[in-house]
Amino acid sequence: MHSAEHDGGQGPVLVIGATGKTGRHVVTHLRRLGADVRAVARGTTPVRFDWFDESTWPAAVSGARAAYLVDAQNEHAADRLRAFVAFAAGHGLTRLVLLSARGWADSGEPGMLATEEALRGSGDAWTILRPTWFMQGFTEDDLLRAPVRAGTVRLPAGDGAEPFVDARDVAEVAATVLTQGGHEGVVHALSGPRALPLAEAVDTIARATGRPVRYHAVTADEYVADLTGRGVPEGDARFVARLFTWIRDGEDAHLSSGVQDVLGRAPRDFTDFVAEAAATGVWDA
Ligand SMILES: NC(=O)c1ccc[n+]([C@@H]2O[C@H](COP(=O)([O-])OP(=O)(O)OC[C@H]3O[C@@H](n4cnc5c(N)ncnc54)[C@H](OP(=O)(O)O)[C@@H]3O)[C@@H](O)[C@H]2O)c1
C-alpha cells in the first residue's frame, strides 16, 4: 500500500536537496503519493535551507514528520548532519531518510561512512539508501556530460562495469520509505538492472544520438591531469579518479536488489534512460 496516510503521520515531509538529481523527483513522487511536501534548498522560497546556516533550520523542520536528507557533500557533511539530527529530534522530527552511496560502504575506507554514522545516532527511525552511480551523471553532471558532448570520454575505469541506477528510481524508493512504515533501521542498496562496462555505456549513447562518442581507458594519473587541466583541485581529482579505479577493479559491478525490494518492480534500464535523454538533445554539441 503506497499511501501517505499509511503511517498516520501529520505535517509535511521535508525534502532537503530538493533541486538536485534525486530530490526534485522525491518531491514529485511524494506529491503523487498524496503527501504534503516542504521542498528546500539554499535558494527556495518561502522556506530555504542551508546546512551551513542554522538560522534556516527552524522553519524547515517546523511541524515536519519525516525528512529526506541529501548531505552537504563536503568534509563538513557528517558534522553538519550530526548537528541537524540533534536539532530535528528536539523538534519532534526523527523519521530521517539519508541518501548515502553504495561505494562508500563497500570501500571499507575509514571515514567514508561518517554521514551514515551521524544518522544512526538519531535513534531507530532512520533509513539509509545506498545507490550506485546515477545514470543522470551522464546528463546532469559535467564530469561525464561534458566529455560525452565533446565526443571523447577518457576515464580510468578500464573494462570495469558499473550497474548505473536511474536517480528517479532512487527517488521513488525514497518517497516510498518516507511514507510507508517498515523501513526503519534498514539500509537499502540500490543498483540498476545490469552492470555496464563504461565502453558499452558510451556506445549506447553514441548509437542513440547518432554522434561519434568514444570511450578511452586512461590511467588514474592521466585522468587527474585531465581534471586539473580543467581547473579541478588536485585532491578532488584524485578522489574522483579513485571512484573510477574502483569500477576498473570490479569492486562496484555487483547488483543490489533495493529497487525491486521496495517498489516491487525492476529498476529502469540504461538503454531506456539513454533513449529518453537523447530525445531531449542534452548531448547535442
Ligand atoms: N551522482 C551519483 O552518481 C551518486 C551515486 C550515489 C550516491 N550519490 C550521492 O548523492 C548525493 C547527491 O544527491 P543528488 O545527486 O540528488 O544531489 P545533487 O544533484 O548533487 O544536488 C545537491 C542538492 O543539495 C543542495 N545543496 C547543495 N549545497 C547545499 C547546502 N549547503 N545546504 C543545503 N542544500 C544544499 C542543492 O541545492 P542548491 O545548490 O540549490 O542549494 C541540491 O538541491 C551525494 O551525497 C552523493 O554521495 C550520488
Short mmCIF file of C-alpha atoms and ligand atoms in Angstrom, two decimals:
data_model
loop_
_atom_site.label_atom_id
_atom_site.label_comp_id
_atom_site.label_asym_id
_atom_site.label_seq_id
_atom_site.Cartn_x
_atom_site.Cartn_y
_atom_site.Cartn_z
CA MET A 1 0.00 0.00 0.00
CA HIS A 2 1.64 3.22 -1.15
CA SER A 3 -0.27 5.85 0.74
CA ALA A 4 0.91 8.96 2.52
CA GLU A 5 -1.66 8.28 5.22
CA HIS A 6 -0.34 4.78 5.81
CA ASP A 7 2.00 5.71 8.67
CA GLY A 8 -0.59 8.01 10.21
CA GLY A 9 1.85 10.93 10.21
CA GLN A 10 0.80 14.55 10.09
CA GLY A 11 2.62 17.55 8.74
CA PRO A 12 4.79 17.96 5.69
CA VAL A 13 7.62 15.76 4.54
CA LEU A 14 10.78 17.86 4.38
CA VAL A 15 12.92 17.30 1.29
CA ILE A 16 16.46 18.67 1.62
CA GLY A 17 18.34 18.91 -1.68
CA ALA A 18 15.01 19.37 -3.44
CA THR A 19 16.55 20.94 -6.54
CA GLY A 20 19.05 18.12 -7.08
CA LYS A 21 19.16 14.97 -9.19
CA THR A 22 17.17 12.87 -6.72
CA GLY A 23 15.46 15.49 -4.56
CA ARG A 24 13.29 17.02 -7.24
CA HIS A 25 11.96 13.58 -8.17
CA VAL A 26 11.43 12.76 -4.48
CA VAL A 27 9.17 15.84 -4.39
CA THR A 28 7.23 14.65 -7.45
CA HIS A 29 6.77 11.13 -6.10
CA LEU A 30 5.74 12.32 -2.64
CA ARG A 31 3.09 14.58 -4.17
CA ARG A 32 1.88 11.68 -6.30
CA LEU A 33 1.52 9.67 -3.08
CA GLY A 34 -0.61 12.46 -1.63
CA ALA A 35 1.94 13.80 0.84
CA ASP A 36 2.28 17.43 1.83
CA VAL A 37 5.83 18.37 0.81
CA ARG A 38 8.23 21.08 2.00
CA ALA A 39 10.91 21.21 -0.69
CA VAL A 40 14.05 23.10 0.34
CA ALA A 41 17.47 24.06 -0.96
CA ARG A 42 19.61 27.16 -0.48
CA GLY A 43 17.55 29.28 -2.86
CA THR A 44 13.99 28.07 -2.28
CA THR A 45 11.18 30.35 -1.09
CA PRO A 46 9.47 30.91 1.24
CA VAL A 47 11.48 28.33 3.21
CA ARG A 48 15.15 27.87 2.41
CA PHE A 49 17.65 25.52 3.99
CA ASP A 50 21.41 25.72 4.24
CA TRP A 51 23.50 23.13 6.07
CA PHE A 52 25.86 25.96 6.99
CA ASP A 53 23.26 28.48 8.20
CA GLU A 54 21.41 27.12 11.23
CA SER A 55 19.09 30.13 11.24
CA THR A 56 17.36 28.42 8.27
CA TRP A 57 16.71 25.19 10.20
CA PRO A 58 13.72 26.04 12.47
CA ALA A 59 11.36 27.00 9.64
CA ALA A 60 12.47 23.97 7.63
CA VAL A 61 11.73 21.38 10.33
CA SER A 62 8.71 23.09 11.91
CA GLY A 63 5.85 20.56 12.07
CA ALA A 64 7.60 18.17 9.65
CA ARG A 65 7.07 14.46 10.26
CA ALA A 66 9.81 12.99 8.08
CA ALA A 67 12.76 14.25 6.07
CA TYR A 68 14.81 13.26 3.01
CA LEU A 69 18.44 14.22 3.50
CA VAL A 70 20.99 14.98 0.81
CA ASP A 71 24.06 15.91 2.85
CA ALA A 72 26.41 18.87 2.36
CA GLN A 73 28.74 16.78 0.15
CA ASN A 74 31.98 18.12 1.60
CA GLU A 75 34.29 17.42 4.53
CA HIS A 76 31.80 19.01 6.93
CA ALA A 77 28.88 16.81 5.87
CA ALA A 78 28.96 14.42 8.85
CA ASP A 79 29.33 17.19 11.43
CA ARG A 80 26.51 19.17 9.88
CA LEU A 81 24.32 16.08 9.76
CA ARG A 82 25.06 15.25 13.41
CA ALA A 83 24.05 18.78 14.42
CA PHE A 84 20.91 18.59 12.30
CA VAL A 85 19.87 15.20 13.67
CA ALA A 86 20.07 16.56 17.23
CA PHE A 87 18.21 19.72 16.24
CA ALA A 88 15.49 17.79 14.40
CA ALA A 89 14.97 15.39 17.32
CA GLY A 90 14.43 18.42 19.57
CA HIS A 91 11.65 19.48 17.21
CA GLY A 92 9.94 16.10 17.05
CA LEU A 93 11.38 15.08 13.68
CA THR A 94 13.03 11.66 13.90
CA ARG A 95 11.96 9.87 10.70
CA LEU A 96 15.03 10.53 8.58
CA VAL A 97 16.00 9.04 5.21
CA LEU A 98 19.61 9.63 4.14
CA LEU A 99 20.96 9.41 0.63
CA SER A 100 24.33 7.70 1.02
CA ALA A 101 26.29 5.77 -1.62
CA ARG A 102 26.91 2.05 -2.03
CA GLY A 103 30.54 2.63 -2.89
CA TRP A 104 31.17 4.41 0.41
CA ALA A 105 30.02 1.33 2.27
CA ASP A 106 31.87 -1.16 0.10
CA SER A 107 35.12 0.79 0.14
CA GLY A 108 35.99 -0.18 3.68
CA GLU A 109 37.86 3.13 3.82
CA PRO A 110 37.73 4.80 7.23
CA GLY A 111 35.65 7.95 7.29
CA MET A 112 33.57 7.14 4.23
CA LEU A 113 30.57 6.20 6.34
CA ALA A 114 30.75 9.18 8.68
CA THR A 115 27.42 10.58 7.47
CA GLU A 116 25.71 7.21 7.94
CA GLU A 117 27.12 7.03 11.46
CA ALA A 118 25.82 10.53 12.19
CA LEU A 119 22.37 9.44 11.07
CA ARG A 120 22.41 6.21 13.08
CA GLY A 121 22.92 8.38 16.14
CA SER A 122 19.39 9.67 15.59
CA GLY A 123 17.66 6.67 17.16
CA ASP A 124 15.90 3.91 15.30
CA ALA A 125 13.63 5.70 12.82
CA TRP A 126 16.30 6.23 10.16
CA THR A 127 16.60 4.62 6.74
CA ILE A 128 19.75 4.68 4.62
CA LEU A 129 19.73 4.48 0.82
CA ARG A 130 22.96 3.34 -0.82
CA PRO A 131 22.71 3.75 -4.59
CA THR A 132 25.31 3.00 -7.23
CA TRP A 133 26.34 5.68 -9.78
CA PHE A 134 23.38 7.59 -11.18
CA MET A 135 22.58 7.35 -14.90
CA GLN A 136 21.94 11.09 -14.62
CA GLY A 137 25.68 11.62 -14.18
CA PHE A 138 25.74 11.48 -17.99
CA THR A 139 23.06 14.15 -18.37
CA GLU A 140 23.32 16.43 -15.33
CA ASP A 141 26.97 16.42 -14.19
CA ASP A 142 29.70 17.98 -16.29
CA LEU A 143 32.13 15.31 -15.12
CA LEU A 144 30.55 12.89 -17.62
CA ARG A 145 28.22 15.08 -19.71
CA ALA A 146 30.96 17.41 -20.98
CA PRO A 147 33.20 14.61 -22.34
CA VAL A 148 30.20 12.91 -23.94
CA ARG A 149 29.31 16.16 -25.70
CA ALA A 150 32.93 16.55 -26.77
CA GLY A 151 32.91 13.02 -28.23
CA THR A 152 35.78 11.59 -26.14
CA VAL A 153 35.25 10.06 -22.72
CA ARG A 154 38.60 9.40 -21.03
CA LEU A 155 38.25 7.60 -17.71
CA PRO A 156 40.47 5.39 -15.53
CA ALA A 157 37.77 2.72 -15.47
CA GLY A 158 39.42 0.17 -17.79
CA ASP A 159 37.00 -2.59 -18.71
CA GLY A 160 35.23 -2.33 -15.38
CA ALA A 161 31.45 -2.29 -15.22
CA GLU A 162 29.01 -0.23 -13.18
CA PRO A 163 25.30 -1.02 -12.60
CA PHE A 164 24.15 2.59 -13.09
CA VAL A 165 20.85 3.33 -11.37
CA ASP A 166 18.24 5.84 -12.53
CA ALA A 167 18.03 8.69 -9.98
CA ARG A 168 14.24 8.58 -10.50
CA ASP A 169 14.19 5.03 -9.13
CA VAL A 170 16.23 6.15 -6.12
CA ALA A 171 13.74 8.99 -5.62
CA GLU A 172 10.73 6.71 -5.88
CA VAL A 173 12.27 4.40 -3.29
CA ALA A 174 12.90 7.42 -1.05
CA ALA A 175 9.32 8.67 -1.38
CA THR A 176 8.01 5.20 -0.60
CA VAL A 177 10.08 4.66 2.51
CA LEU A 178 9.28 8.20 3.70
CA THR A 179 5.56 7.49 3.59
CA GLN A 180 5.33 3.79 4.46
CA GLY A 181 6.16 2.02 7.67
CA GLY A 182 8.53 -0.93 7.78
CA HIS A 183 11.80 0.61 6.63
CA GLU A 184 13.03 1.98 9.96
CA GLY A 185 16.58 0.93 10.81
CA VAL A 186 17.00 -0.51 7.32
CA VAL A 187 19.77 0.03 4.74
CA HIS A 188 18.64 -0.37 1.13
CA ALA A 189 21.35 -0.86 -1.50
CA LEU A 190 20.07 0.24 -4.92
CA SER A 191 21.53 -0.59 -8.32
CA GLY A 192 20.32 -0.66 -11.89
CA PRO A 193 19.39 -3.97 -13.53
CA ARG A 194 22.78 -4.74 -15.13
CA ALA A 195 26.42 -3.78 -14.86
CA LEU A 196 27.68 -1.90 -17.92
CA PRO A 197 31.31 -1.55 -18.94
CA LEU A 198 31.95 2.17 -19.46
CA ALA A 199 32.69 1.49 -23.15
CA GLU A 200 29.23 -0.02 -23.55
CA ALA A 201 27.57 2.87 -21.71
CA VAL A 202 29.27 5.35 -24.03
CA ASP A 203 28.45 3.24 -27.11
CA THR A 204 24.80 3.20 -26.07
CA ILE A 205 24.82 7.00 -26.03
CA ALA A 206 26.64 7.15 -29.38
CA ARG A 207 24.06 4.87 -31.01
CA ALA A 208 21.08 6.76 -29.55
CA THR A 209 22.42 10.17 -30.56
CA GLY A 210 23.97 9.14 -33.87
CA ARG A 211 27.08 11.07 -32.78
CA PRO A 212 30.60 9.67 -32.64
CA VAL A 213 31.38 9.29 -28.93
CA ARG A 214 34.27 7.08 -27.89
CA TYR A 215 35.49 5.72 -24.59
CA HIS A 216 39.22 5.65 -23.86
CA ALA A 217 40.59 3.91 -20.79
CA VAL A 218 43.34 6.04 -19.26
CA THR A 219 45.47 5.71 -16.14
CA ALA A 220 44.47 7.40 -12.92
CA ASP A 221 47.37 9.85 -13.28
CA GLU A 222 46.34 10.76 -16.84
CA TYR A 223 42.81 11.35 -15.63
CA VAL A 224 43.93 13.51 -12.72
CA ALA A 225 45.98 15.57 -15.22
CA ASP A 226 42.87 15.93 -17.43
CA LEU A 227 40.76 17.14 -14.50
CA THR A 228 43.33 19.52 -13.01
CA GLY A 229 43.76 20.90 -16.54
CA ARG A 230 40.03 21.69 -16.42
CA GLY A 231 40.50 23.56 -13.14
CA VAL A 232 39.54 20.78 -10.69
CA PRO A 233 41.64 20.92 -7.48
CA GLU A 234 44.10 18.00 -7.34
CA GLY A 235 42.64 16.49 -4.14
CA ASP A 236 39.17 16.37 -5.70
CA ALA A 237 40.58 14.98 -8.93
CA ARG A 238 42.35 12.16 -7.05
CA PHE A 239 39.14 11.34 -5.20
CA VAL A 240 37.12 11.09 -8.42
CA ALA A 241 39.89 9.03 -10.04
CA ARG A 242 39.68 6.64 -7.09
CA LEU A 243 35.95 6.18 -7.72
CA PHE A 244 36.61 5.17 -11.31
CA THR A 245 39.53 2.86 -10.46
CA TRP A 246 37.16 1.13 -8.10
CA ILE A 247 34.93 0.43 -11.09
CA ARG A 248 38.02 -0.64 -13.09
CA ASP A 249 38.91 -3.16 -10.39
CA GLY A 250 35.45 -4.73 -10.50
CA GLU A 251 34.58 -3.57 -6.97
CA ASP A 252 31.30 -1.93 -7.95
CA ALA A 253 29.89 -4.33 -10.56
CA HIS A 254 27.58 -6.41 -8.37
CA LEU A 255 23.84 -5.86 -8.46
CA SER A 256 21.69 -4.84 -5.47
CA SER A 257 18.00 -5.53 -5.15
CA GLY A 258 16.74 -2.46 -3.27
CA VAL A 259 14.62 -1.02 -6.08
CA GLN A 260 12.86 -4.35 -6.62
CA ASP A 261 12.52 -4.94 -2.87
CA VAL A 262 10.87 -1.57 -2.15
CA LEU A 263 8.97 -0.87 -5.36
CA GLY A 264 8.14 -4.44 -6.41
CA ARG A 265 9.38 -3.80 -9.95
CA ALA A 266 12.64 -3.95 -11.83
CA PRO A 267 14.87 -0.85 -11.94
CA ARG A 268 14.96 1.17 -15.16
CA ASP A 269 17.47 0.09 -17.77
CA PHE A 270 20.26 2.31 -19.10
CA THR A 271 19.19 1.87 -22.72
CA ASP A 272 15.72 3.29 -21.97
CA PHE A 273 17.23 6.13 -19.98
CA VAL A 274 19.58 6.99 -22.86
CA ALA A 275 16.80 6.89 -25.48
CA GLU A 276 14.73 9.32 -23.43
CA ALA A 277 17.69 11.60 -22.70
CA ALA A 278 18.90 11.65 -26.32
CA ALA A 279 15.46 12.87 -27.41
CA THR A 280 15.86 15.94 -25.17
CA GLY A 281 19.03 16.99 -27.02
CA VAL A 282 21.07 17.00 -23.82
CA TRP A 283 24.15 15.59 -25.60
CA ASP A 284 23.95 17.81 -28.67
CA ALA A 285 27.20 19.72 -29.05
N1 LIG B 1 25.89 11.16 -8.54
C1 LIG B 1 25.94 9.85 -8.30
O1 LIG B 1 26.16 9.04 -9.21
C2 LIG B 1 25.71 9.36 -6.90
C3 LIG B 1 25.71 7.97 -6.67
C4 LIG B 1 25.48 7.50 -5.37
C5 LIG B 1 25.26 8.41 -4.35
N2 LIG B 1 25.29 9.75 -4.61
C6 LIG B 1 25.08 10.67 -3.50
O2 LIG B 1 24.02 11.54 -3.83
C7 LIG B 1 24.20 12.74 -3.10
C8 LIG B 1 23.84 13.89 -4.02
O3 LIG B 1 22.45 13.81 -4.26
P1 LIG B 1 21.79 14.39 -5.58
O4 LIG B 1 22.60 13.90 -6.75
O5 LIG B 1 20.36 14.15 -5.51
O6 LIG B 1 22.04 15.95 -5.39
P2 LIG B 1 22.74 16.97 -6.37
O7 LIG B 1 22.16 16.84 -7.73
O8 LIG B 1 24.22 16.85 -6.17
O9 LIG B 1 22.23 18.34 -5.75
C9 LIG B 1 22.60 18.75 -4.45
C10 LIG B 1 21.38 19.32 -3.74
O10 LIG B 1 21.78 19.80 -2.46
C11 LIG B 1 21.52 21.22 -2.40
N3 LIG B 1 22.60 21.83 -1.64
C12 LIG B 1 23.87 21.99 -2.02
N4 LIG B 1 24.58 22.58 -1.04
C13 LIG B 1 23.71 22.81 -0.02
C14 LIG B 1 23.83 23.40 1.27
N5 LIG B 1 24.98 23.92 1.73
N6 LIG B 1 22.73 23.44 2.05
C15 LIG B 1 21.55 22.95 1.62
N7 LIG B 1 21.37 22.38 0.41
C16 LIG B 1 22.46 22.31 -0.41
C17 LIG B 1 21.46 21.67 -3.84
O11 LIG B 1 20.64 22.80 -3.99
P3 LIG B 1 21.17 24.30 -4.04
O12 LIG B 1 22.51 24.27 -4.72
O13 LIG B 1 20.08 24.98 -4.83
O14 LIG B 1 21.22 24.72 -2.62
C18 LIG B 1 20.78 20.48 -4.49
O15 LIG B 1 19.39 20.51 -4.27
C19 LIG B 1 25.64 12.76 -2.60
O16 LIG B 1 25.62 12.55 -1.20
C20 LIG B 1 26.27 11.59 -3.30
O17 LIG B 1 27.23 10.94 -2.50
C21 LIG B 1 25.49 10.24 -5.86
#
